[in-house]
Coordinates of C-alpha atoms in Angstrom, one line a residue:
M1 CA -20.0 -56.2 -11.0
A2 CA -21.7 -55.7 -7.3
T3 CA -25.4 -57.1 -6.5
G4 CA -27.4 -56.3 -3.8
K5 CA -31.1 -55.5 -2.1
I6 CA -32.8 -52.1 -2.8
N7 CA -32.9 -50.3 0.4
V8 CA -36.7 -50.2 0.9
S9 CA -38.8 -51.2 4.3
V10 CA -41.5 -53.6 2.5
E11 CA -41.3 -56.4 -0.4
N12 CA -43.9 -55.7 -2.4
I13 CA -42.9 -51.9 -2.9
F14 CA -43.6 -52.1 -6.9
P15 CA -47.2 -53.7 -7.1
L16 CA -47.6 -50.8 -4.5
I17 CA -45.7 -48.2 -6.9
K18 CA -47.3 -49.7 -9.9
K19 CA -51.1 -49.8 -8.4
F20 CA -50.8 -46.3 -5.7
L21 CA -47.3 -43.8 -6.8
Y22 CA -50.2 -41.9 -9.1
S23 CA -53.3 -42.4 -10.0
D24 CA -52.9 -42.0 -14.3
H25 CA -49.8 -44.4 -15.6
E26 CA -48.7 -41.7 -18.3
I27 CA -47.6 -39.4 -15.8
F28 CA -44.4 -41.5 -15.6
L29 CA -43.0 -40.0 -18.7
R30 CA -43.1 -36.6 -16.8
E31 CA -41.2 -37.6 -14.0
L32 CA -38.5 -39.0 -16.1
I33 CA -38.3 -35.7 -17.7
S34 CA -38.4 -33.4 -15.1
N35 CA -35.9 -35.9 -13.6
G36 CA -33.5 -35.0 -16.4
T37 CA -34.3 -31.6 -16.2
D38 CA -33.3 -31.3 -12.8
A39 CA -29.9 -33.1 -14.0
T40 CA -29.4 -30.3 -16.5
L41 CA -30.1 -27.2 -14.2
K42 CA -28.1 -28.9 -11.4
L43 CA -24.6 -29.2 -14.0
K44 CA -26.0 -25.3 -14.9
H45 CA -26.0 -23.8 -11.3
L46 CA -22.5 -25.6 -10.8
T47 CA -20.7 -24.5 -14.2
S48 CA -22.7 -20.7 -13.3
I49 CA -21.0 -20.4 -9.7
G50 CA -17.6 -22.0 -10.6
E51 CA -18.3 -25.1 -8.4
I52 CA -17.5 -27.2 -11.8
D53 CA -15.2 -26.4 -14.7
V54 CA -16.9 -28.0 -17.1
A55 CA -18.9 -26.3 -20.2
Y56 CA -22.3 -26.6 -20.3
G57 CA -22.9 -25.7 -23.6
N58 CA -26.8 -26.2 -25.3
P59 CA -28.3 -29.6 -23.4
K60 CA -31.4 -31.5 -24.1
I61 CA -32.9 -33.6 -23.1
E62 CA -33.6 -36.4 -25.9
V63 CA -36.8 -39.2 -26.1
K64 CA -36.4 -41.5 -28.7
I65 CA -39.0 -44.8 -29.3
D66 CA -37.2 -48.2 -30.3
K67 CA -40.0 -50.2 -31.6
E68 CA -38.1 -53.3 -32.7
N69 CA -37.0 -53.8 -29.1
K70 CA -40.2 -52.9 -27.4
T71 CA -37.9 -50.1 -25.1
L72 CA -39.2 -46.3 -24.2
H73 CA -35.5 -44.1 -24.1
V74 CA -34.8 -41.0 -21.6
I75 CA -31.8 -39.3 -22.2
D76 CA -29.9 -36.4 -21.1
Q77 CA -26.8 -34.3 -20.8
G78 CA -26.9 -33.4 -17.0
V79 CA -25.1 -34.3 -14.3
G80 CA -25.1 -37.4 -14.5
M81 CA -24.2 -40.0 -11.3
T82 CA -21.0 -42.2 -10.3
K83 CA -21.8 -45.6 -8.9
D84 CA -21.9 -44.9 -5.6
E85 CA -24.8 -41.7 -6.2
V86 CA -26.8 -44.3 -8.6
E87 CA -26.6 -46.6 -5.2
K88 CA -27.1 -43.5 -3.0
Y89 CA -30.2 -42.1 -5.2
I90 CA -31.6 -45.2 -6.9
N91 CA -31.5 -47.9 -4.4
E92 CA -32.4 -45.6 -1.4
V93 CA -35.8 -44.8 -2.7
A94 CA -36.4 -42.6 0.6
F95 CA -33.3 -40.7 -0.1
S96 CA -33.9 -37.4 -2.5
G97 CA -30.4 -36.4 -4.6
A98 CA -32.7 -33.3 -5.1
E99 CA -33.4 -32.4 -1.7
E100 CA -29.9 -32.9 -0.9
F101 CA -28.8 -30.7 -3.4
L102 CA -31.1 -27.5 -2.4
E103 CA -29.7 -28.2 1.5
K104 CA -26.2 -27.3 0.2
Y105 CA -26.8 -24.8 -1.9
K106 CA -30.1 -23.8 -0.5
D107 CA -28.8 -19.8 -0.9
S108 CA -27.5 -19.9 -4.2
A109 CA -30.0 -22.6 -5.8
K110 CA -33.0 -21.5 -4.4
D111 CA -34.0 -20.0 -8.5
S112 CA -32.7 -22.6 -10.5
G113 CA -36.1 -24.2 -10.8
I114 CA -34.9 -27.5 -9.7
I115 CA -37.9 -29.7 -8.8
G116 CA -36.9 -32.3 -6.4
H117 CA -37.6 -35.9 -5.2
F118 CA -35.8 -38.0 -7.4
G119 CA -36.2 -41.2 -6.1
L120 CA -40.1 -42.0 -6.3
G121 CA -40.3 -40.3 -9.3
F122 CA -37.4 -42.4 -11.1
Y123 CA -39.5 -45.7 -10.0
S124 CA -43.0 -44.8 -11.3
A125 CA -41.3 -46.1 -15.1
F126 CA -42.0 -49.5 -13.6
M127 CA -45.6 -48.8 -13.5
V128 CA -46.0 -48.9 -17.1
A129 CA -41.9 -51.2 -17.6
N130 CA -41.3 -54.6 -17.0
K131 CA -37.2 -53.8 -16.8
V132 CA -35.3 -50.4 -16.2
E133 CA -31.7 -49.8 -17.0
I134 CA -29.8 -46.9 -16.8
F135 CA -26.9 -45.8 -18.1
T136 CA -25.1 -43.0 -16.5
K137 CA -21.9 -40.8 -16.6
S138 CA -21.1 -38.4 -13.8
Y139 CA -19.6 -34.9 -14.5
K140 CA -16.6 -35.9 -12.2
D141 CA -13.8 -37.9 -13.6
E142 CA -15.2 -41.6 -12.3
P143 CA -16.2 -44.7 -14.2
A144 CA -19.7 -44.4 -15.8
A145 CA -22.3 -47.3 -14.2
H146 CA -24.7 -49.5 -15.6
W147 CA -28.1 -50.0 -13.3
V148 CA -30.5 -52.6 -14.1
C149 CA -33.5 -53.5 -12.3
E150 CA -36.8 -56.2 -13.7
G151 CA -39.1 -54.6 -11.2
T152 CA -38.2 -57.1 -7.9
T153 CA -35.5 -55.6 -4.8
D154 CA -32.9 -57.6 -7.0
F155 CA -30.6 -54.9 -9.0
S156 CA -27.4 -54.6 -10.9
L157 CA -25.0 -52.6 -10.8
E158 CA -21.3 -52.2 -12.6
E159 CA -19.1 -50.2 -14.4
S160 CA -20.3 -49.1 -18.1
D161 CA -18.3 -47.9 -21.3
R162 CA -20.2 -45.0 -21.5
T163 CA -18.3 -41.7 -22.2
E164 CA -21.1 -39.1 -22.7
R165 CA -21.9 -37.1 -19.9
G166 CA -25.6 -37.4 -18.5
T167 CA -28.0 -40.4 -17.6
E168 CA -29.7 -42.6 -20.3
I169 CA -33.3 -44.6 -19.3
I170 CA -34.2 -47.4 -21.0
L171 CA -37.8 -49.0 -20.1
H172 CA -38.6 -52.4 -21.8
I173 CA -42.1 -51.9 -21.5
N174 CA -44.8 -53.8 -20.5
E175 CA -47.0 -55.7 -23.1
E176 CA -50.1 -54.1 -21.6
D177 CA -48.7 -51.0 -21.6
S178 CA -47.4 -51.3 -25.6
Q179 CA -49.2 -48.0 -26.6
F180 CA -46.2 -46.3 -25.0
L181 CA -44.3 -47.2 -27.7
E182 CA -46.2 -45.1 -30.4
E183 CA -45.0 -42.1 -31.4
G184 CA -49.0 -40.2 -31.4
R185 CA -49.1 -41.6 -28.0
I186 CA -45.5 -39.9 -26.7
S187 CA -46.5 -37.2 -28.5
E188 CA -49.0 -36.4 -27.1
L189 CA -47.8 -36.2 -23.0
L190 CA -44.2 -34.5 -24.0
V191 CA -46.8 -31.5 -25.5
K192 CA -49.5 -32.0 -22.5
Y193 CA -47.1 -32.6 -19.8
N194 CA -43.5 -31.0 -20.9
K195 CA -44.6 -28.2 -23.4
F196 CA -43.1 -25.4 -21.2
M197 CA -39.7 -27.2 -19.6
P198 CA -36.9 -25.2 -18.8
V199 CA -34.6 -27.4 -21.1
P200 CA -35.5 -28.3 -24.7
I201 CA -36.7 -31.9 -25.5
K202 CA -36.4 -33.3 -28.9
F203 CA -38.2 -35.8 -30.2
G204 CA -37.3 -37.0 -33.5
T205 CA -36.3 -35.2 -36.2
K206 CA -38.4 -32.9 -38.9
E207 CA -37.5 -32.0 -42.4
E208 CA -36.9 -27.8 -42.3
E209 CA -36.1 -25.9 -45.7
L210 CA -33.2 -23.4 -45.8
P211 CA -33.5 -20.0 -46.6
L212 CA -32.8 -19.4 -50.7
P213 CA -29.9 -17.0 -51.1
E214 CA -30.2 -13.5 -52.3
D215 CA -28.8 -14.1 -55.9
A216 CA -30.7 -17.8 -56.2
E217 CA -32.7 -18.2 -59.7
K218 CA -36.7 -17.4 -59.8
D219 CA -37.4 -20.5 -59.7
A220 CA -34.8 -22.2 -57.9
K221 CA -36.0 -24.5 -54.7
P222 CA -35.1 -24.1 -51.4
E223 CA -33.1 -27.1 -49.9
T224 CA -34.0 -29.3 -46.8
V225 CA -32.2 -30.3 -44.2
E226 CA -33.2 -32.7 -41.1
V227 CA -33.1 -30.8 -37.7
D228 CA -34.0 -31.4 -34.4
N229 CA -37.9 -31.5 -33.6
I230 CA -37.7 -29.4 -30.3
I231 CA -41.2 -30.3 -28.7
N232 CA -41.2 -27.6 -26.1
N233 CA -41.2 -23.9 -25.6
P234 CA -38.3 -23.3 -22.4
T235 CA -38.8 -19.7 -22.2
P236 CA -42.9 -19.4 -22.1
A237 CA -44.2 -15.6 -21.4
W238 CA -44.5 -16.4 -18.2
T239 CA -41.6 -16.5 -16.8
K240 CA -40.3 -13.3 -18.4
Q241 CA -40.6 -9.7 -16.8
P242 CA -43.8 -8.0 -17.9
A243 CA -41.6 -5.0 -18.8
D244 CA -40.0 -7.6 -20.9
L245 CA -43.5 -7.9 -22.8
E246 CA -45.7 -6.6 -25.4
D247 CA -49.2 -6.4 -25.7
E248 CA -48.7 -9.1 -28.8
D249 CA -45.9 -11.3 -27.0
Y250 CA -49.1 -11.8 -24.3
K251 CA -51.8 -12.7 -27.6
G252 CA -49.1 -14.9 -28.9
F253 CA -48.8 -16.8 -26.2
Y254 CA -52.5 -17.2 -25.4
R255 CA -52.8 -18.4 -28.9
E256 CA -49.7 -21.4 -27.8
L257 CA -51.5 -22.7 -25.1
Y258 CA -55.2 -22.3 -26.4
P259 CA -54.3 -22.9 -30.6
M260 CA -58.0 -23.6 -31.1
Q261 CA -59.5 -20.9 -30.0
F262 CA -59.5 -17.7 -32.8
E263 CA -60.6 -14.5 -30.7
D264 CA -58.0 -12.6 -28.5
P265 CA -58.7 -12.7 -24.7
L266 CA -59.7 -8.8 -23.9
F267 CA -56.9 -8.3 -21.3
H268 CA -54.2 -10.6 -19.1
I269 CA -53.2 -10.1 -15.5
H270 CA -49.4 -11.1 -15.5
L271 CA -48.9 -12.8 -11.7
N272 CA -45.6 -12.5 -10.1
V273 CA -44.4 -13.2 -6.5
D274 CA -41.6 -14.2 -4.6
Y275 CA -42.5 -14.0 -1.0
P276 CA -44.0 -15.0 1.1
F277 CA -44.3 -17.9 -1.4
N278 CA -43.1 -18.4 -5.0
L279 CA -45.8 -17.9 -7.9
T280 CA -46.1 -16.9 -11.5
G281 CA -47.8 -16.8 -14.2
I282 CA -50.3 -15.1 -17.2
L283 CA -54.4 -14.8 -16.3
Y284 CA -56.4 -14.0 -19.1
F285 CA -60.1 -12.8 -19.5
P286 CA -62.0 -14.6 -22.1
K287 CA -65.0 -13.2 -24.0
M288 CA -67.3 -15.0 -21.8
G289 CA -70.8 -13.4 -22.2
Q290 CA -73.4 -15.2 -19.8
D291 CA -72.1 -18.9 -19.8
M292 CA -70.7 -19.4 -16.0
N293 CA -69.8 -23.3 -17.1
M294 CA -68.4 -23.5 -20.6
Q295 CA -65.0 -21.8 -19.3
K296 CA -63.8 -24.0 -16.3
D297 CA -60.8 -26.5 -15.9
K298 CA -59.0 -23.6 -18.2
I299 CA -56.5 -22.7 -16.4
Q300 CA -53.1 -24.4 -16.2
L301 CA -51.0 -25.3 -12.5
Y302 CA -47.6 -25.7 -13.5
Q303 CA -44.3 -26.8 -10.6
N304 CA -40.9 -25.3 -12.4
Q305 CA -42.4 -25.2 -15.8
V306 CA -44.1 -29.2 -15.3
Y307 CA -47.6 -29.6 -16.1
V308 CA -49.8 -31.1 -13.0
T309 CA -53.4 -30.4 -13.4
D310 CA -56.0 -27.8 -15.0
N311 CA -58.0 -28.6 -11.9
V312 CA -56.9 -25.9 -10.0
E313 CA -59.8 -25.7 -7.8
G314 CA -58.2 -24.5 -4.4
I315 CA -55.7 -22.9 -5.4
V316 CA -57.5 -20.1 -7.5
P317 CA -60.5 -18.7 -6.1
E318 CA -63.5 -20.4 -7.6
F319 CA -64.9 -17.5 -9.2
L320 CA -61.8 -17.1 -11.2
T321 CA -61.7 -20.8 -12.8
M322 CA -63.6 -19.5 -15.7
L323 CA -60.5 -17.9 -16.9
R324 CA -57.9 -19.3 -18.6
G325 CA -53.8 -18.9 -18.3
V326 CA -51.7 -20.2 -16.5
I327 CA -50.0 -20.5 -12.5
D328 CA -46.8 -22.0 -12.1
S329 CA -45.4 -22.6 -8.2
P330 CA -43.0 -24.6 -6.2
D331 CA -44.6 -24.4 -4.0
I332 CA -47.3 -26.8 -4.5
P333 CA -46.4 -30.6 -5.1
L334 CA -46.5 -32.2 -8.2
N335 CA -48.7 -34.9 -7.3
V336 CA -51.6 -32.7 -6.0
S337 CA -54.6 -33.4 -4.3
R338 CA -57.7 -31.7 -2.9
S339 CA -57.1 -32.7 0.7
Y340 CA -53.6 -31.3 0.6
L341 CA -54.6 -28.2 -0.6
Q342 CA -57.7 -27.6 1.7
A343 CA -55.4 -27.5 4.7
D344 CA -52.2 -26.4 2.9
G345 CA -51.3 -22.6 4.9
A346 CA -49.1 -21.6 1.6
V347 CA -52.4 -22.7 -1.2
K348 CA -54.1 -20.2 1.1
K349 CA -52.1 -17.3 0.7
I350 CA -52.0 -18.4 -3.1
S351 CA -55.3 -17.7 -3.2
S352 CA -55.7 -14.5 -1.8
Y353 CA -52.8 -13.0 -3.9
I354 CA -54.5 -13.9 -6.9
T355 CA -57.8 -12.1 -5.9
R356 CA -56.0 -9.1 -5.0
K357 CA -54.1 -9.3 -8.0
V358 CA -57.3 -9.9 -10.0
A359 CA -58.9 -7.3 -8.7
D360 CA -56.0 -4.7 -8.8
K361 CA -55.7 -5.1 -12.5
L362 CA -59.1 -4.4 -12.4
K363 CA -59.7 -2.0 -10.6
A364 CA -56.7 -0.1 -12.8
L365 CA -58.6 -0.4 -15.9
F366 CA -61.2 0.5 -14.9
T367 CA -59.4 4.1 -13.8
N368 CA -57.5 4.2 -16.6
N369 CA -59.7 4.1 -19.5
R370 CA -63.3 3.4 -18.2
E371 CA -64.7 3.4 -22.0
D372 CA -62.7 0.9 -23.1
F373 CA -63.9 -1.0 -19.5
E374 CA -67.7 0.0 -20.2
K375 CA -67.1 -2.0 -23.5
K376 CA -65.5 -5.1 -22.0
W377 CA -68.2 -4.6 -18.9
N378 CA -70.6 -7.1 -20.6
D379 CA -68.0 -9.9 -21.6
I380 CA -66.5 -9.7 -17.9
K381 CA -69.3 -8.6 -15.8
I382 CA -70.4 -13.0 -14.9
V383 CA -66.9 -13.1 -13.6
I384 CA -66.8 -10.1 -11.7
E385 CA -70.4 -10.6 -9.9
Y386 CA -69.6 -14.1 -9.1
G387 CA -66.6 -12.6 -7.3
M388 CA -68.6 -10.2 -5.1
L389 CA -71.0 -12.7 -4.4
S390 CA -68.3 -15.8 -3.2
E391 CA -65.0 -13.5 -1.9
D392 CA -65.9 -11.1 0.7
K393 CA -62.7 -8.8 0.8
F394 CA -63.0 -9.2 -3.8
F395 CA -66.1 -7.7 -3.0
E396 CA -64.9 -4.2 -1.3
K397 CA -62.7 -3.8 -3.9
A398 CA -65.2 -4.5 -6.7
D399 CA -67.4 -1.7 -5.0
K400 CA -64.8 0.8 -6.5
F401 CA -65.3 -0.7 -10.4
A402 CA -68.1 -2.8 -10.9
L403 CA -70.6 -1.6 -13.4
Y404 CA -74.3 -1.0 -13.3
P405 CA -75.3 -0.3 -16.9
T406 CA -79.5 1.3 -17.5
V407 CA -81.8 0.5 -19.9
D408 CA -80.2 3.6 -22.1
N409 CA -76.7 2.1 -22.1
T410 CA -75.2 4.4 -19.7
Y411 CA -72.9 3.1 -16.5
F412 CA -72.6 3.6 -12.9
T413 CA -70.5 3.0 -9.7
F414 CA -72.7 2.1 -7.1
E415 CA -71.9 5.6 -5.5
E416 CA -72.3 7.4 -9.0
L417 CA -75.8 5.8 -8.8
Q418 CA -76.8 6.6 -5.4
E419 CA -76.2 10.7 -6.3
K420 CA -78.0 9.7 -9.5
I421 CA -81.2 8.6 -8.1
K422 CA -81.3 9.1 -4.5
D423 CA -83.3 12.8 -4.6
N424 CA -86.1 11.0 -7.3
Q425 CA -86.1 7.5 -6.4
T426 CA -86.2 7.4 -2.0
D427 CA -90.0 6.5 -1.1
K428 CA -91.5 7.9 1.4
D429 CA -89.8 5.5 4.3
G430 CA -86.5 7.1 3.2
N431 CA -85.4 3.8 1.1
L432 CA -83.2 4.2 -2.0
I433 CA -85.4 2.3 -4.2
V434 CA -82.9 0.7 -7.3
L435 CA -84.9 -0.1 -10.2
Y436 CA -84.2 -3.4 -12.8
A437 CA -85.3 -5.0 -15.5
S438 CA -83.9 -8.3 -16.8
N439 CA -84.9 -8.3 -20.6
T440 CA -85.6 -4.7 -22.5
D441 CA -88.2 -6.6 -24.7
A442 CA -89.6 -8.7 -22.5
Q443 CA -90.2 -5.9 -20.0
H444 CA -90.5 -2.5 -22.8
S445 CA -93.8 -0.7 -21.4
Y446 CA -92.9 -1.6 -17.7
I447 CA -89.5 0.7 -18.4
E448 CA -91.2 3.3 -20.7
A449 CA -93.7 3.9 -17.8
A450 CA -90.9 4.3 -15.3
K451 CA -89.0 6.5 -17.2
D452 CA -92.3 8.3 -17.8
K453 CA -91.7 9.4 -13.8
G454 CA -87.8 10.0 -14.3
Y455 CA -86.8 7.1 -13.3
Q456 CA -83.5 5.0 -13.7
V457 CA -83.6 1.4 -14.9
L458 CA -80.5 -1.0 -14.6
L459 CA -80.1 -3.2 -17.1
M460 CA -79.2 -6.5 -14.5
D461 CA -79.5 -9.9 -17.1
S462 CA -77.0 -12.1 -15.6
P463 CA -78.0 -15.4 -14.7
I464 CA -76.7 -14.9 -10.7
V465 CA -78.8 -11.3 -10.4
S466 CA -80.9 -12.2 -7.8
H467 CA -78.1 -13.4 -5.7
L468 CA -76.2 -10.7 -6.3
I469 CA -79.0 -8.1 -5.4
Q470 CA -79.2 -9.8 -2.1
K471 CA -76.1 -9.8 -1.4
L472 CA -76.1 -5.8 -2.3
E473 CA -79.0 -5.1 -0.3
S474 CA -77.5 -7.2 2.6
S475 CA -74.0 -5.1 2.8
K476 CA -75.8 -1.7 2.3
E477 CA -78.3 0.2 3.8
K478 CA -82.0 1.7 3.2
I479 CA -81.5 0.3 -0.6
S480 CA -84.2 -2.1 -1.9
F481 CA -83.9 -3.6 -5.4
V482 CA -87.5 -3.9 -7.7
R483 CA -87.5 -5.2 -10.8
V484 CA -89.3 -2.8 -12.9
D485 CA -92.7 -5.1 -13.5
G486 CA -92.9 -6.0 -10.4
D487 CA -96.0 -3.7 -9.7
N488 CA -97.7 -0.9 -10.8
I489 CA -94.9 2.0 -11.3
D490 CA -96.4 4.1 -8.1
N491 CA -96.4 0.6 -5.5
L492 CA -92.5 0.1 -6.8
I493 CA -91.5 3.9 -5.3
K494 CA -94.2 4.6 -2.9
K495 CA -94.4 8.2 -2.6
E496 CA -96.2 10.3 0.0
E497 CA -99.0 11.7 -2.3
E498 CA -101.4 8.8 -3.4
K499 CA -104.0 8.5 -5.8
I500 CA -107.7 9.2 -5.3
S501 CA -109.7 6.3 -6.8
K502 CA -112.8 7.4 -9.1
L503 CA -114.7 4.2 -7.4
S504 CA -116.6 4.3 -4.5
E505 CA -115.9 1.4 -1.7
E506 CA -118.8 -0.6 -2.6
E507 CA -118.6 0.0 -6.5
K508 CA -114.8 -1.5 -5.8
E509 CA -115.8 -4.3 -3.5
K510 CA -118.5 -5.4 -6.6
L511 CA -115.5 -5.0 -9.3
K512 CA -113.6 -7.6 -7.7
A513 CA -116.2 -10.1 -7.2
D514 CA -116.7 -9.8 -10.7
F515 CA -112.8 -10.2 -11.9
E516 CA -112.8 -12.9 -9.6
K517 CA -116.1 -14.9 -11.1
V518 CA -113.7 -14.7 -14.6
I519 CA -110.1 -14.8 -14.1
P520 CA -108.6 -18.6 -13.5
A521 CA -109.1 -19.7 -9.6
G522 CA -106.1 -20.0 -7.4
K523 CA -103.5 -18.2 -10.1
Y524 CA -104.0 -14.9 -9.3
T525 CA -104.5 -12.4 -6.6
V526 CA -106.7 -9.5 -7.5
Q527 CA -105.5 -5.7 -6.5
L528 CA -107.2 -2.6 -6.9
E529 CA -104.8 -0.1 -7.1
A530 CA -105.8 4.2 -8.2
M531 CA -103.1 4.6 -10.4
D532 CA -103.5 7.6 -13.4
S533 CA -105.8 7.4 -15.8
N534 CA -103.5 6.9 -18.9
A535 CA -101.7 3.7 -16.8
S536 CA -102.6 0.3 -18.3
P537 CA -105.9 -1.1 -16.9
L538 CA -104.7 -4.1 -16.0
I539 CA -100.7 -5.1 -14.6
I540 CA -99.9 -9.0 -14.4
T541 CA -97.1 -8.3 -11.1
Q542 CA -95.3 -11.9 -9.6
P543 CA -94.6 -10.8 -5.9
E544 CA -90.5 -9.8 -5.7
F545 CA -89.6 -12.2 -2.9
M546 CA -91.3 -15.5 -4.7
R547 CA -89.7 -14.5 -8.2
R548 CA -86.6 -14.2 -6.5
M549 CA -86.7 -17.1 -4.7
K550 CA -87.3 -19.2 -8.0
E551 CA -84.7 -17.6 -10.2
M552 CA -82.3 -18.1 -7.0
Q553 CA -82.6 -21.9 -7.3
Q554 CA -82.8 -22.1 -10.6
T555 CA -78.5 -21.3 -10.6
G556 CA -78.3 -23.1 -7.6
G557 CA -79.7 -21.6 -4.1
G558 CA -82.7 -20.8 -2.6
G559 CA -83.3 -24.7 -2.6
M560 CA -83.3 -23.7 1.7
F561 CA -87.2 -22.4 1.1
G562 CA -88.4 -25.3 -0.5
M563 CA -89.8 -22.8 -3.7
G564 CA -89.3 -25.5 -6.3
N565 CA -92.4 -27.1 -6.4
M566 CA -94.3 -24.1 -5.6
P567 CA -97.3 -23.0 -8.4
E568 CA -96.6 -20.0 -10.2
M569 CA -98.5 -16.7 -8.0
Y570 CA -99.1 -13.2 -9.9
N571 CA -101.2 -10.4 -8.8
L572 CA -103.4 -8.7 -10.9
V573 CA -103.6 -5.0 -10.4
V574 CA -106.5 -3.7 -11.7
N575 CA -106.3 0.4 -12.4
T576 CA -109.6 1.7 -11.1
N577 CA -109.1 5.2 -12.7
H578 CA -108.5 3.5 -16.0
E579 CA -111.8 4.3 -18.1
L580 CA -112.2 0.5 -19.6
I581 CA -112.3 -1.0 -15.9
S582 CA -115.6 1.7 -15.4
E583 CA -116.8 0.8 -18.7
I584 CA -116.5 -3.2 -17.2
L585 CA -118.4 -2.6 -13.9
N586 CA -121.3 -0.9 -15.8
S587 CA -121.4 -3.3 -18.6
K588 CA -125.3 -4.2 -19.1
T589 CA -125.4 -7.5 -19.7
E590 CA -123.1 -10.0 -17.8
K591 CA -121.9 -11.6 -21.2
K592 CA -120.8 -8.3 -22.3
Q593 CA -118.6 -7.9 -19.4
E594 CA -117.3 -11.4 -18.8
R595 CA -115.7 -10.6 -22.7
L596 CA -114.0 -7.7 -21.9
I597 CA -111.9 -8.9 -18.7
K598 CA -110.6 -12.1 -20.4
Q599 CA -109.6 -9.6 -23.1
S600 CA -108.3 -7.2 -21.1
L601 CA -107.0 -10.1 -18.9
D602 CA -105.3 -12.0 -21.7
L603 CA -103.9 -8.9 -23.4
A604 CA -102.0 -8.5 -20.2
R605 CA -101.0 -11.3 -19.6
L606 CA -99.5 -11.5 -23.8
S607 CA -97.5 -8.6 -22.0
Q608 CA -95.7 -10.8 -19.9
N609 CA -95.1 -13.8 -22.7
L610 CA -97.9 -15.7 -20.4
L611 CA -100.3 -16.5 -23.0
K612 CA -99.6 -19.5 -24.8
G613 CA -101.1 -22.8 -26.6
E614 CA -104.6 -22.9 -26.0
E615 CA -105.4 -20.8 -24.5
L616 CA -103.2 -18.5 -27.1
T617 CA -105.2 -19.5 -29.6
A618 CA -108.6 -18.7 -28.6
F619 CA -107.6 -14.9 -27.7
I620 CA -106.4 -14.8 -31.1
K621 CA -109.8 -16.4 -32.5
R622 CA -111.8 -14.1 -30.7
S623 CA -109.8 -11.2 -31.0
F624 CA -110.4 -11.7 -35.1
D625 CA -114.4 -11.7 -34.3
M626 CA -114.0 -8.8 -32.3
V627 CA -112.2 -7.2 -35.5
K628 CA -115.3 -8.4 -37.6

């Protein structure tokens, strides 16, 4: 029997491991199963290249709980270790067995899926155990070994009578970590971290019914047998080639990832690249509507089929974190950190690749079946619009497939929209004016006024529309977006000809003074405009800049403008050519004039949903009195 000291440079490595190796102690099980997977895949690789002459068979990793002895067992049927290898790979913590293996077989082993960093991963066991044992038998014709350590730098290592190839690690669980002796807790961790490991993982057994023979009697009951309970899917969809998968396979995998999600995704994007980095995965577009937050943290990050995190910020561009799915890359470390991601060049390349791949897929969907793409637009537009705002390269590509629906449910790309409206919606200064509505019901009268002029009105109702408009205006020449209720329609797109007012300058001055006496001080700015006589007598508008800044601030922008505490300010546009305005001007009594102004103003406010509470009650009572 040999004894000795583990070759580490600090005496207090175990307290450091317990405190700092991983922030979450539950990670230990992921690490031990990863090591068992490495050992199994090593065996597979060495047998496949003829390096060793043993049968690979159908190995599995087994996890067992022994409550009576307060132990947790992780057993693999991989390459195993000799006594010398235990000394080398376990006791010399800084030396990684998997790294040495990859270096030795770097040409043939690059696709074998070996995770690496065996040493430190194994020592995560001491976060939850006060004593750890290893029983291991190498594929080589050498005696088995038994290693024991009780959480100090002292260990014992001796020969063992184990006869089966592979390794069994026994964790004597600490009193304070007794949760890891509960079946439910271990099952939860296995599903969380090891659901798609490439080697089958057994955790207990389950009963399974045998199929009845064809000649069985009508009321015969099927026989049940005990079978291994395999908790993982070793060949998930993302590990296969797209050509080998049908649409139903992708939907089935989506349900496997999100068993509580009952709606199918709209479409998927299969990622598969091996240069200049390795990355596979599947991203799904779920139905999103207008919500920008509820979908986040739904993309799962894996490293060689080992779960790492669902916080993929830095790897996946921000605008795509609303999607769902899986990304798997051996180029991202298991112990991933935000600072690493921000600094790592490979991660930045991965992010750029994913952006490009998503843009290309969206373009293909648009090109191949535009009608279907239009049907899905409202459910995916929030992601595309957010991407156009946040990623310049995505904006350039999205310009070819991003859609701009009108209030009449027709869809244009921006290029098509420009062509459609350039003759009718170019103002006297040569600017193309794009009219849009954000709510077809609330802005119905304004939309109708625009349509009477033959203008196209877009429906832009996403929560980030103000930001998107700013981006579009800054990236395209001589284009302005104006909300359809922003002013009198003739002022929204100013042409050469101007309407002539029926009122003289003196009459206009008097009319303005009459209105300013009645309307609430400081809230409305009275503007007199000569419009068509059949247009509304009064129109309430809000200055485009102010409204846009307030909307941007509500969705996380515009704060620099200090708009948050500014009072609501509106323009009250008075149509000097309307007969009601003439009646107000020529009222016989001041009382009648005040009543007409108040009633007309309240009707205009009502059309903009600005009349509420006590003022609304007073308006209704006054209106009933007028009817009487």
